[in-house]
Amino acid sequence: MGLSLVVGPAHAGKVALLLERYLAELSRDPWLIVPNRSDVERVERDLLRRRSALLGGRIGTFDDLFVHVASGLQQARRVAGDAQRTLAVRRAISETTLDGLAASAGSGGFADSLLATLGELESALVDPDRVGGELARLARAYRAELDRLGLWDRDGMRRRAAERLQRDLGAWHGEPVFAYGFEDLTAAEWALIEALAARTDVTLSIPYEPARPAFTALERTVEDLAVLARGSIEELPRATAPQVPAALARIEQALFSDA
């Protein structure tokens, strides 16, 4: 039980290693988390080339995992679609007394910008009351409108799923989790991974190679995950056989370096 990291440059075999370990755990009904919906079918085909039948296990995105956990809440709600969110935020704007933001609120893009901002706050697990002012009032009005409609938005659902996994011992039943293709994690995703790692085996693959300028932005993420992994880190070497044309390989290796 706990977190394990698999790191390495592109074409080092990280995904292939993760898929083999996923297949080895099929008897435990594991989860395989992929970056996008389009990756699900591609990975399913890849797994079926390795094994003719898959009896067990689930493949999905982080959103699928969040929905699965949130669905176990006693008062679970449907997730609002884009049109429902837009209508809800516009009603919240119309019903909120604004001062400094009054002029901006009349512009066509204000509602979309507000939705994006509220989503970022939820993803970061920041309560809008902490930012205060008119933004907090707008956030409360938006939440009240979603409550009236009996809906959650996507980011609110994610936050509630992470909170459930942190406090509810019955929220997970020991299924191992494998995830790849993520170069960064939101606070909600981090909370989910941390809570899962306290209950089961979690293997996370990240494209990373130490001392490479191109990976500088990932250093903090990898360092934080390494602390959570308590040294359980597997670093794959660069592939010896050429995977791409030599010129592209040279650019990839030297990207953002003085050389």
Short mmCIF file of C-alpha atoms in Angstrom, two decimals:
data_model
loop_
_atom_site.label_atom_id
_atom_site.label_comp_id
_atom_site.label_asym_id
_atom_site.label_seq_id
_atom_site.Cartn_x
_atom_site.Cartn_y
_atom_site.Cartn_z
CA MET A 1 0.00 0.00 0.00
CA GLY A 2 1.30 3.46 -0.90
CA LEU A 3 2.47 5.52 -3.85
CA SER A 4 5.09 4.41 -6.38
CA LEU A 5 6.52 6.70 -9.06
CA VAL A 6 7.76 5.72 -12.49
CA VAL A 7 9.72 8.52 -14.18
CA GLY A 8 11.79 8.81 -17.33
CA PRO A 9 12.07 10.63 -20.66
CA ALA A 10 9.82 10.12 -23.66
CA HIS A 11 9.97 6.65 -25.29
CA ALA A 12 11.51 5.11 -22.17
CA GLY A 13 8.73 2.51 -21.87
CA LYS A 14 6.87 4.02 -18.92
CA VAL A 15 3.38 3.37 -20.31
CA ALA A 16 4.23 -0.17 -21.42
CA LEU A 17 5.52 -0.92 -17.92
CA LEU A 18 2.36 0.50 -16.37
CA LEU A 19 0.13 -1.58 -18.64
CA GLU A 20 1.98 -4.78 -17.77
CA ARG A 21 1.60 -4.07 -14.07
CA TYR A 22 -2.08 -3.28 -14.57
CA LEU A 23 -2.58 -6.66 -16.26
CA ALA A 24 -0.72 -8.38 -13.43
CA GLU A 25 -3.28 -6.97 -10.95
CA LEU A 26 -6.49 -7.81 -12.85
CA SER A 27 -7.63 -10.13 -10.09
CA ARG A 28 -7.85 -7.07 -7.81
CA ASP A 29 -10.07 -5.13 -10.26
CA PRO A 30 -7.59 -2.25 -10.76
CA TRP A 31 -8.19 1.21 -12.17
CA LEU A 32 -6.11 2.58 -15.05
CA ILE A 33 -6.31 6.37 -15.35
CA VAL A 34 -5.48 7.87 -18.76
CA PRO A 35 -5.19 11.56 -19.73
CA ASN A 36 -8.12 11.92 -22.16
CA ARG A 37 -11.30 10.16 -23.23
CA SER A 38 -9.74 9.40 -26.63
CA ASP A 39 -6.98 7.43 -24.85
CA VAL A 40 -9.43 4.93 -23.36
CA GLU A 41 -10.17 2.97 -26.54
CA ARG A 42 -6.55 3.16 -27.68
CA VAL A 43 -5.33 1.69 -24.39
CA GLU A 44 -8.05 -0.98 -24.45
CA ARG A 45 -6.81 -2.10 -27.89
CA ASP A 46 -3.23 -2.12 -26.63
CA LEU A 47 -4.19 -4.26 -23.64
CA LEU A 48 -6.13 -6.72 -25.82
CA ARG A 49 -3.04 -7.15 -27.99
CA ARG A 50 -1.20 -8.20 -24.84
CA ARG A 51 -4.01 -10.41 -23.52
CA SER A 52 -6.93 -11.84 -25.47
CA ALA A 53 -9.53 -11.18 -22.75
CA LEU A 54 -9.79 -8.71 -19.89
CA LEU A 55 -11.97 -10.01 -17.05
CA GLY A 56 -11.85 -7.18 -14.56
CA GLY A 57 -10.35 -3.77 -14.18
CA ARG A 58 -11.51 -0.34 -15.28
CA ILE A 59 -10.03 2.22 -17.66
CA GLY A 60 -11.04 5.86 -17.56
CA THR A 61 -10.03 9.45 -16.98
CA PHE A 62 -9.55 11.26 -13.70
CA ASP A 63 -13.11 12.53 -14.10
CA ASP A 64 -14.40 8.94 -14.24
CA LEU A 65 -12.58 8.22 -10.99
CA PHE A 66 -13.97 11.34 -9.33
CA VAL A 67 -17.52 10.47 -10.48
CA HIS A 68 -17.13 6.91 -9.15
CA VAL A 69 -16.10 8.16 -5.70
CA ALA A 70 -18.68 10.98 -5.58
CA SER A 71 -21.51 8.64 -6.60
CA GLY A 72 -21.21 6.95 -3.21
CA LEU A 73 -22.17 10.10 -1.33
CA GLN A 74 -25.58 9.92 0.32
CA GLN A 75 -26.74 13.11 -1.40
CA ALA A 76 -24.99 12.66 -4.74
CA ARG A 77 -26.14 14.93 -7.55
CA ARG A 78 -25.95 15.03 -11.31
CA VAL A 79 -23.13 17.10 -12.81
CA ALA A 80 -24.29 20.21 -14.65
CA GLY A 81 -23.62 20.46 -18.35
CA ASP A 82 -22.04 23.50 -19.99
CA ALA A 83 -25.38 25.13 -20.82
CA GLN A 84 -26.68 24.59 -17.27
CA ARG A 85 -23.52 26.07 -15.77
CA THR A 86 -23.74 29.10 -18.04
CA LEU A 87 -27.37 29.74 -17.12
CA ALA A 88 -26.61 29.27 -13.43
CA VAL A 89 -23.71 31.72 -13.42
CA ARG A 90 -25.65 34.32 -15.42
CA ARG A 91 -28.49 34.16 -12.90
CA ALA A 92 -25.97 34.47 -10.07
CA ILE A 93 -24.51 37.58 -11.71
CA SER A 94 -27.94 39.14 -12.19
CA GLU A 95 -28.91 38.54 -8.56
CA THR A 96 -25.65 39.79 -6.99
CA THR A 97 -25.14 43.45 -6.07
CA LEU A 98 -21.80 44.49 -7.57
CA ASP A 99 -19.68 47.62 -7.23
CA GLY A 100 -16.23 47.39 -8.79
CA LEU A 101 -17.23 44.55 -11.11
CA ALA A 102 -20.55 46.08 -12.17
CA ALA A 103 -19.24 47.47 -15.45
CA SER A 104 -17.40 44.26 -16.34
CA ALA A 105 -20.42 42.12 -15.47
CA GLY A 106 -22.30 43.58 -18.41
CA SER A 107 -19.72 42.37 -20.94
CA GLY A 108 -20.30 39.23 -22.98
CA GLY A 109 -17.26 37.36 -21.70
CA PHE A 110 -17.71 38.04 -17.99
CA ALA A 111 -19.78 34.91 -17.32
CA ASP A 112 -17.25 32.63 -19.01
CA SER A 113 -14.36 34.28 -17.15
CA LEU A 114 -16.19 33.94 -13.86
CA LEU A 115 -16.90 30.25 -14.48
CA ALA A 116 -13.22 29.66 -15.24
CA THR A 117 -12.18 31.49 -12.07
CA LEU A 118 -14.64 29.61 -9.88
CA GLY A 119 -13.45 26.35 -11.43
CA GLU A 120 -9.84 27.19 -10.60
CA LEU A 121 -10.77 27.93 -7.00
CA GLU A 122 -12.59 24.60 -6.68
CA SER A 123 -9.73 22.71 -8.35
CA ALA A 124 -7.32 24.30 -5.90
CA LEU A 125 -9.66 23.40 -2.99
CA VAL A 126 -9.87 27.09 -2.07
CA ASP A 127 -13.13 28.21 -0.49
CA PRO A 128 -14.26 31.43 -2.24
CA ASP A 129 -14.89 33.02 1.17
CA ARG A 130 -11.13 33.09 1.61
CA VAL A 131 -10.76 35.50 -1.32
CA GLY A 132 -13.61 37.68 -0.07
CA GLY A 133 -15.18 40.66 -1.80
CA GLU A 134 -17.44 40.53 -4.80
CA LEU A 135 -15.92 37.28 -6.06
CA ALA A 136 -17.00 35.54 -2.86
CA ARG A 137 -20.53 36.94 -3.23
CA LEU A 138 -20.71 35.75 -6.83
CA ALA A 139 -19.42 32.32 -5.84
CA ARG A 140 -22.05 31.98 -3.10
CA ALA A 141 -24.80 33.03 -5.51
CA TYR A 142 -23.58 30.53 -8.11
CA ARG A 143 -23.49 27.72 -5.55
CA ALA A 144 -26.95 28.68 -4.34
CA GLU A 145 -28.30 28.47 -7.89
CA LEU A 146 -26.73 25.02 -8.38
CA ASP A 147 -28.24 23.95 -5.06
CA ARG A 148 -31.64 25.20 -6.22
CA LEU A 149 -31.28 23.11 -9.38
CA GLY A 150 -30.03 20.08 -7.45
CA LEU A 151 -26.75 20.00 -9.42
CA TRP A 152 -23.01 20.06 -8.90
CA ASP A 153 -20.59 21.46 -11.41
CA ARG A 154 -17.60 19.38 -12.46
CA ASP A 155 -15.09 21.06 -10.16
CA GLY A 156 -17.43 20.99 -7.17
CA MET A 157 -18.03 17.28 -7.74
CA ARG A 158 -14.29 16.69 -7.80
CA ARG A 159 -13.81 18.52 -4.51
CA ARG A 160 -16.57 16.53 -2.81
CA ALA A 161 -15.14 13.25 -4.12
CA ALA A 162 -11.70 14.09 -2.73
CA GLU A 163 -13.21 15.06 0.62
CA ARG A 164 -15.19 11.82 0.78
CA LEU A 165 -12.12 9.72 0.08
CA GLN A 166 -10.21 11.56 2.81
CA ARG A 167 -12.76 10.91 5.54
CA ASP A 168 -14.91 7.90 4.55
CA LEU A 169 -13.26 4.52 5.10
CA GLY A 170 -15.89 2.86 2.92
CA ALA A 171 -15.13 5.06 -0.09
CA TRP A 172 -12.52 2.65 -1.51
CA HIS A 173 -12.19 -1.12 -1.37
CA GLY A 174 -8.52 -1.74 -2.06
CA GLU A 175 -8.47 -1.68 -5.88
CA PRO A 176 -4.98 -0.66 -7.08
CA VAL A 177 -4.72 2.48 -9.20
CA PHE A 178 -2.38 3.16 -12.13
CA ALA A 179 -2.17 6.56 -13.81
CA TYR A 180 0.01 8.00 -16.56
CA GLY A 181 0.39 11.02 -18.82
CA PHE A 182 0.02 13.74 -16.20
CA GLU A 183 2.56 16.54 -16.13
CA ASP A 184 0.80 18.37 -13.32
CA LEU A 185 -1.89 17.71 -10.73
CA THR A 186 -4.58 20.04 -9.43
CA ALA A 187 -5.07 20.24 -5.68
CA ALA A 188 -8.18 18.07 -6.02
CA GLU A 189 -6.27 15.43 -8.02
CA TRP A 190 -3.41 15.59 -5.52
CA ALA A 191 -5.83 15.10 -2.61
CA LEU A 192 -7.39 12.13 -4.41
CA ILE A 193 -4.01 10.49 -5.09
CA GLU A 194 -2.85 11.09 -1.53
CA ALA A 195 -6.03 9.61 -0.05
CA LEU A 196 -5.87 6.60 -2.38
CA ALA A 197 -2.21 5.99 -1.53
CA ALA A 198 -3.22 5.67 2.13
CA ARG A 199 -5.65 2.86 1.25
CA THR A 200 -4.17 0.92 -1.69
CA ASP A 201 -1.28 0.62 -4.14
CA VAL A 202 -1.03 3.62 -6.47
CA THR A 203 1.47 3.76 -9.33
CA LEU A 204 1.89 7.10 -11.08
CA SER A 205 3.97 7.60 -14.23
CA ILE A 206 5.35 11.07 -15.02
CA PRO A 207 7.55 12.16 -17.93
CA TYR A 208 10.60 13.50 -16.14
CA GLU A 209 14.38 13.40 -16.46
CA PRO A 210 16.61 15.09 -13.84
CA ALA A 211 18.84 18.00 -14.86
CA ARG A 212 16.92 18.60 -18.10
CA PRO A 213 15.89 22.26 -18.59
CA ALA A 214 12.72 21.12 -20.39
CA PHE A 215 11.55 19.41 -17.19
CA THR A 216 12.36 22.27 -14.80
CA ALA A 217 8.66 23.11 -14.38
CA LEU A 218 8.01 19.57 -13.16
CA GLU A 219 10.73 19.46 -10.51
CA ARG A 220 8.47 20.68 -7.68
CA THR A 221 5.69 18.23 -8.60
CA VAL A 222 8.10 15.29 -8.75
CA GLU A 223 9.80 16.32 -5.51
CA ASP A 224 6.46 16.56 -3.68
CA LEU A 225 5.32 13.20 -5.06
CA ALA A 226 8.68 11.67 -4.13
CA VAL A 227 8.08 12.67 -0.50
CA LEU A 228 4.67 11.00 -0.62
CA ALA A 229 6.21 7.93 -2.31
CA ARG A 230 8.82 7.65 0.47
CA GLY A 231 11.57 6.73 -1.94
CA SER A 232 9.58 4.27 -4.05
CA ILE A 233 10.75 5.76 -7.35
CA GLU A 234 11.70 3.85 -10.48
CA GLU A 235 13.67 5.88 -13.02
CA LEU A 236 13.70 4.39 -16.51
CA PRO A 237 16.71 5.11 -18.73
CA ARG A 238 16.52 6.68 -22.16
CA ALA A 239 15.78 4.14 -24.89
CA THR A 240 18.94 2.91 -26.62
CA ALA A 241 17.30 2.30 -30.01
CA PRO A 242 16.30 5.48 -31.87
CA GLN A 243 12.56 6.15 -31.58
CA VAL A 244 12.45 9.34 -33.65
CA PRO A 245 14.66 10.90 -36.37
CA ALA A 246 18.08 11.98 -35.10
CA ALA A 247 17.40 15.69 -35.62
CA LEU A 248 14.22 15.57 -33.55
CA ALA A 249 15.96 13.54 -30.87
CA ARG A 250 18.70 16.18 -30.68
CA ILE A 251 16.13 18.98 -30.34
CA GLU A 252 14.24 17.05 -27.69
CA GLN A 253 17.35 16.45 -25.60
CA ALA A 254 18.69 20.00 -25.87
CA LEU A 255 15.40 21.89 -25.63
CA PHE A 256 15.73 25.09 -23.51
CA SER A 257 19.41 24.44 -22.78
CA ASP A 258 22.18 26.91 -23.64
CA ALA A 259 23.67 24.32 -26.00
#
